[in-house]
PDB file of C-alpha atoms in Angstrom:
ATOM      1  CA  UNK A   1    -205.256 188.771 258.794  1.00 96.00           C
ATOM      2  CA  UNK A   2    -203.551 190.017 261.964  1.00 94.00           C
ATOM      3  CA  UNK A   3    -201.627 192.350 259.930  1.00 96.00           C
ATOM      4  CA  UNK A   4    -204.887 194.580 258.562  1.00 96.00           C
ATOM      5  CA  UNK A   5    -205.322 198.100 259.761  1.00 96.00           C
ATOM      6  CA  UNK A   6    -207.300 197.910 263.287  1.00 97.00           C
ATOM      7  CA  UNK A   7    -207.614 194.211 263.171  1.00 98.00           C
ATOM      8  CA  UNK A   8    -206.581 191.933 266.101  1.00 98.00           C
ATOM      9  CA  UNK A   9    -206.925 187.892 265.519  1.00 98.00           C
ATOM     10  CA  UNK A  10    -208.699 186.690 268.737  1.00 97.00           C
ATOM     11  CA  UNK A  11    -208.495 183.210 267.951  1.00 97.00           C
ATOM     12  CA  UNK A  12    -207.978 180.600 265.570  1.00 98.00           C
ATOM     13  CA  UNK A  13    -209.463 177.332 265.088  1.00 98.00           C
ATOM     14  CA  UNK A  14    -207.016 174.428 264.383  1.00 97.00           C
ATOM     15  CA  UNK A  15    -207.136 173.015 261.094  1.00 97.00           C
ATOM     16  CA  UNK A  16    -209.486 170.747 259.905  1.00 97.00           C
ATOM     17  CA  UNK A  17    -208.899 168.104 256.457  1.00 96.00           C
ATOM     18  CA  UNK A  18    -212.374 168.239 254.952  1.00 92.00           C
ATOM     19  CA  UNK A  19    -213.703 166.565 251.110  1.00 89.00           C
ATOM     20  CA  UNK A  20    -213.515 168.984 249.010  1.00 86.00           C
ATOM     21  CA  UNK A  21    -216.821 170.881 248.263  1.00 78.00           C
ATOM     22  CA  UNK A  22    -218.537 171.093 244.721  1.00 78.00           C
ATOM     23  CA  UNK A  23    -215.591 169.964 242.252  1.00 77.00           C
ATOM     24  CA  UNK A  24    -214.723 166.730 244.276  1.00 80.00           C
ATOM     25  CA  UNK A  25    -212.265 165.590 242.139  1.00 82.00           C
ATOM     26  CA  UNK A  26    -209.407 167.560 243.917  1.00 84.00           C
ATOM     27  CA  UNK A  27    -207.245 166.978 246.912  1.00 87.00           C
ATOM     28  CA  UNK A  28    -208.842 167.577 250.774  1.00 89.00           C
ATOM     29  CA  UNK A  29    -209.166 171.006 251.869  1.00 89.00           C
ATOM     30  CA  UNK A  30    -207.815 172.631 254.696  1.00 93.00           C
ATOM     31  CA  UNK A  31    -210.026 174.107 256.879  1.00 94.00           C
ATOM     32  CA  UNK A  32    -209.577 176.861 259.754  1.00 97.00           C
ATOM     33  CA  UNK A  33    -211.509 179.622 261.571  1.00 98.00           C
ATOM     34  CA  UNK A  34    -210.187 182.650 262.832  1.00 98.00           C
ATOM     35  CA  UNK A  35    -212.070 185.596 265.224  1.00 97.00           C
ATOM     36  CA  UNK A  36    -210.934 188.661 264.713  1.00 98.00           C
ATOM     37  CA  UNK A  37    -211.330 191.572 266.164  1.00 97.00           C
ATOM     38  CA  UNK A  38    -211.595 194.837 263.756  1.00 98.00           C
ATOM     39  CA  UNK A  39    -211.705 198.287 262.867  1.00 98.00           C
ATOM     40  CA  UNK A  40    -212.530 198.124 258.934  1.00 98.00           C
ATOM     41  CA  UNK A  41    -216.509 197.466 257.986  1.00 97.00           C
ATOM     42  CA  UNK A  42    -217.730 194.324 256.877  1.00 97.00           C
ATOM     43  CA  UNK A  43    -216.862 194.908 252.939  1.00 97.00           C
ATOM     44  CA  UNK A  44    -213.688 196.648 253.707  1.00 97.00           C
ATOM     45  CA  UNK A  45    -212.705 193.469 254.935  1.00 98.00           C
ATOM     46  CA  UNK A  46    -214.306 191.247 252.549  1.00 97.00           C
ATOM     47  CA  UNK A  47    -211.739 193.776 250.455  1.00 96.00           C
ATOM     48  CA  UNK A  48    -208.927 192.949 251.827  1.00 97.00           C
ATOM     49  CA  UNK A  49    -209.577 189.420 252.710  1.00 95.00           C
ATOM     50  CA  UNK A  50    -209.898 189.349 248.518  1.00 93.00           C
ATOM     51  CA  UNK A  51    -206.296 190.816 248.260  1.00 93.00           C
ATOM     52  CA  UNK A  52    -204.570 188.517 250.844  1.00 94.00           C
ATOM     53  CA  UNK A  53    -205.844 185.597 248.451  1.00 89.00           C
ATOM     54  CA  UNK A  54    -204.402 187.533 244.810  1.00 88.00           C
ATOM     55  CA  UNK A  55    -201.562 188.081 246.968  1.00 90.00           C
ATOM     56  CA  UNK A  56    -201.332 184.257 247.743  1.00 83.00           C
ATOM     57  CA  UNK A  57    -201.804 183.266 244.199  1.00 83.00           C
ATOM     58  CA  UNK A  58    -205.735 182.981 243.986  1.00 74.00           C
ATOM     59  CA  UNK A  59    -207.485 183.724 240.790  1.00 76.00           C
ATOM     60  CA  UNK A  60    -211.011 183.460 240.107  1.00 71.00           C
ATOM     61  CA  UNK A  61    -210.983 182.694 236.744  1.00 73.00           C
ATOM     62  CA  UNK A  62    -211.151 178.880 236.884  1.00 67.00           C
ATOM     63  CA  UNK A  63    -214.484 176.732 237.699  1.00 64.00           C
ATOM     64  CA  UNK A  64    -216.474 177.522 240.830  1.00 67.00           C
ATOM     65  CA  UNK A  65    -214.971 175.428 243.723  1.00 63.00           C
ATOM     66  CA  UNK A  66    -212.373 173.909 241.734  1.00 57.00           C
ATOM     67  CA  UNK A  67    -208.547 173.871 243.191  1.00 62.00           C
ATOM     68  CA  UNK A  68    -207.298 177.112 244.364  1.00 69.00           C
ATOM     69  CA  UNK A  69    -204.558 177.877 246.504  1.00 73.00           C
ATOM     70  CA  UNK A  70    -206.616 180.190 249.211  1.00 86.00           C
ATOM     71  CA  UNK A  71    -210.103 180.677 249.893  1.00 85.00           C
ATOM     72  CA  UNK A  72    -210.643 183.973 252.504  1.00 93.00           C
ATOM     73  CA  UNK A  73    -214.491 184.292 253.601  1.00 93.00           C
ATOM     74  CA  UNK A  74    -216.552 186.293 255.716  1.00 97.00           C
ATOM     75  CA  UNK A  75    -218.659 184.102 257.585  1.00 97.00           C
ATOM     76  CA  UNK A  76    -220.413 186.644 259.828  1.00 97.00           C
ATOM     77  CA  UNK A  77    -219.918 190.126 260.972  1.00 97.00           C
ATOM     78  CA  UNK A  78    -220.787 190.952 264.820  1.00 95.00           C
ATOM     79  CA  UNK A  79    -224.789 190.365 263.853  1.00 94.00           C
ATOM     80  CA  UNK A  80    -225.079 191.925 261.234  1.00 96.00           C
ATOM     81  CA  UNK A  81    -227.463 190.807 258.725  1.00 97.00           C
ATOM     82  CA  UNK A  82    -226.697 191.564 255.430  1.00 96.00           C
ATOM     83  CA  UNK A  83    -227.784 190.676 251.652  1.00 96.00           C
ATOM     84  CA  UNK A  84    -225.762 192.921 248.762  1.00 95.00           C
ATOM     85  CA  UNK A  85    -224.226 191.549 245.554  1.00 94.00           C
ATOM     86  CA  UNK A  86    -220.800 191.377 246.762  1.00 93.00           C
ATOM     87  CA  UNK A  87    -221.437 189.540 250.391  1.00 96.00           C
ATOM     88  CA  UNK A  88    -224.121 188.323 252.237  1.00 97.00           C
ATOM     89  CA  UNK A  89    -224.125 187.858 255.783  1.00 98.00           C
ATOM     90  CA  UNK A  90    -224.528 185.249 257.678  1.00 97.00           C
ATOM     91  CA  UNK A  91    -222.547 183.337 254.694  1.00 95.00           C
ATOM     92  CA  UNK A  92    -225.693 181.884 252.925  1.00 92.00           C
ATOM     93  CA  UNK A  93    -224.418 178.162 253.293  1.00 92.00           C
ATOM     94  CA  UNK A  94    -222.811 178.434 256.864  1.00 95.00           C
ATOM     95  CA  UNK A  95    -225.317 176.143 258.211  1.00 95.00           C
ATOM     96  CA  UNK A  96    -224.924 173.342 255.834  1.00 93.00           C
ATOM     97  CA  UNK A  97    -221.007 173.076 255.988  1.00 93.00           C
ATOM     98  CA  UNK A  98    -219.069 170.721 258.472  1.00 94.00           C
ATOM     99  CA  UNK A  99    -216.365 172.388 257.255  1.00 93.00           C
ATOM    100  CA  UNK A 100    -217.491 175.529 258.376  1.00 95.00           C
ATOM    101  CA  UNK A 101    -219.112 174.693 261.774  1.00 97.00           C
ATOM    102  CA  UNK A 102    -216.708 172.401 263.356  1.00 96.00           C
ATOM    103  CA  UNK A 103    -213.432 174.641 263.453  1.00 97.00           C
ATOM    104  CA  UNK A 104    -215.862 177.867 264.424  1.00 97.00           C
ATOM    105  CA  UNK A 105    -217.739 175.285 266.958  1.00 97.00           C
ATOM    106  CA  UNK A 106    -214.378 175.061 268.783  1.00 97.00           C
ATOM    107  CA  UNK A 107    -214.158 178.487 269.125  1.00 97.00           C
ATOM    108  CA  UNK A 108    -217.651 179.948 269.795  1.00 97.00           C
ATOM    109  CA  UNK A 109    -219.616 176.650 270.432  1.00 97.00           C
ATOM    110  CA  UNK A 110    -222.491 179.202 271.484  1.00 97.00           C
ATOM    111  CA  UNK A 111    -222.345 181.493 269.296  1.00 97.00           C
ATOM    112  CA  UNK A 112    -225.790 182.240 268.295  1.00 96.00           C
ATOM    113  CA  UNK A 113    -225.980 183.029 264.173  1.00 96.00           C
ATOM    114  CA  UNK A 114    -228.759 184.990 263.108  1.00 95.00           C
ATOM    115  CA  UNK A 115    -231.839 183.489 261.797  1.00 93.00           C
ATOM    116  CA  UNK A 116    -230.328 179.938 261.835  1.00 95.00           C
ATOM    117  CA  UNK A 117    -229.108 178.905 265.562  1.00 96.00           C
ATOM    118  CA  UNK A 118    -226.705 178.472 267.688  1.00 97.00           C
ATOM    119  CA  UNK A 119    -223.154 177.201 266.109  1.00 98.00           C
ATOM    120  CA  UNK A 120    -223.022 173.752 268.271  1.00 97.00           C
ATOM    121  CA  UNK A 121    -226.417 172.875 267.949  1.00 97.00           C
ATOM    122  CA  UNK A 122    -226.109 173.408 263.763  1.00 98.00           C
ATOM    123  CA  UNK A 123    -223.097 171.177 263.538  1.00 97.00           C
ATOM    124  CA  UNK A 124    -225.663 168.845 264.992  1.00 97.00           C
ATOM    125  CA  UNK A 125    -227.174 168.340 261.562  1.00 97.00           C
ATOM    126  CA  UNK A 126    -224.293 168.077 259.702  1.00 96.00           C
ATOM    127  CA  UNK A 127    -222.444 165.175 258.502  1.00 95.00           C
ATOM    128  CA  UNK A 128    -218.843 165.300 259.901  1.00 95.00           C
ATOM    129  CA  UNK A 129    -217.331 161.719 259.190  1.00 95.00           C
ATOM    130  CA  UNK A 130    -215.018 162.875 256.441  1.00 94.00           C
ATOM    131  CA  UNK A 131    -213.487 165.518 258.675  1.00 95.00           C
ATOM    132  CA  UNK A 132    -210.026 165.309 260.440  1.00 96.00           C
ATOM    133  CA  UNK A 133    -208.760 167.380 262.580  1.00 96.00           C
ATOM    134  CA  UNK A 134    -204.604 168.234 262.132  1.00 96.00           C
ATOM    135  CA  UNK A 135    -202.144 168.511 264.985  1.00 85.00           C
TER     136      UNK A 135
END
């Protein structure tokens, strides 16, 4: 991600083991959360977050949430609220994943997302048992 024209990785979460979400019978997921700093607009990056994954191996063509090799999202952009086809921001189910909230809570425990709350106080509601964290 560091790589992409104007972009400058800020931070990264460690990595998190987490169940795997919708098709459960698969292996854990990894889980991490990165802040980045960047030039390129919201779906320019959603663009090129999409061809770091092909470029990784990642097709689409198999069930939703099945096995796949790298998942890239856009979780949220500055403020910005957004709702087109292609991505909607805030990520529509930010607020209901542990998988989501506890690497970004390590990084931005504050972080206010619109319309929903503050990152800390969301993980708050979430169910986090099944989550490791990895050295």
């Amino acid at each position: 991600l560091g790589a992409l024209p104007g972009t400058r990785v800020r931070a990264r979460s460690h990595d998190y083991a987490t169940p795997p979400w919708g098709v459960t019978e698969q292996p854990d997921f990894i889980n991490a959360v990165v802040l980045l700093d960047t030039q390129l607009g919201a779906r320019a990056l959603l663009d090129a977050m999409l061809t770091i994954e092909r470029d990784h191996g990642r097709r689409r063509d198999g069930p939703r949430w099945g096995p796949r090799t790298l998942d890239l999202d856009v979780l949220l952009y500055g403020d910005t609220v957004m709702a087109a086809p292609e991505l909607v921001l805030p990520h529509p189910r930010i607020a209901e994943r542990a998988f989501v909230l506890l690497p970004l809570a390590e990084l931005a425990p504050r972080l206010a997302i619109p319309g929903q709350g503050r990152v800390g106080a969301l993980l708050k509601r979430v169910d986090c048992a099944a989550c490791r964290k990895l050295e």
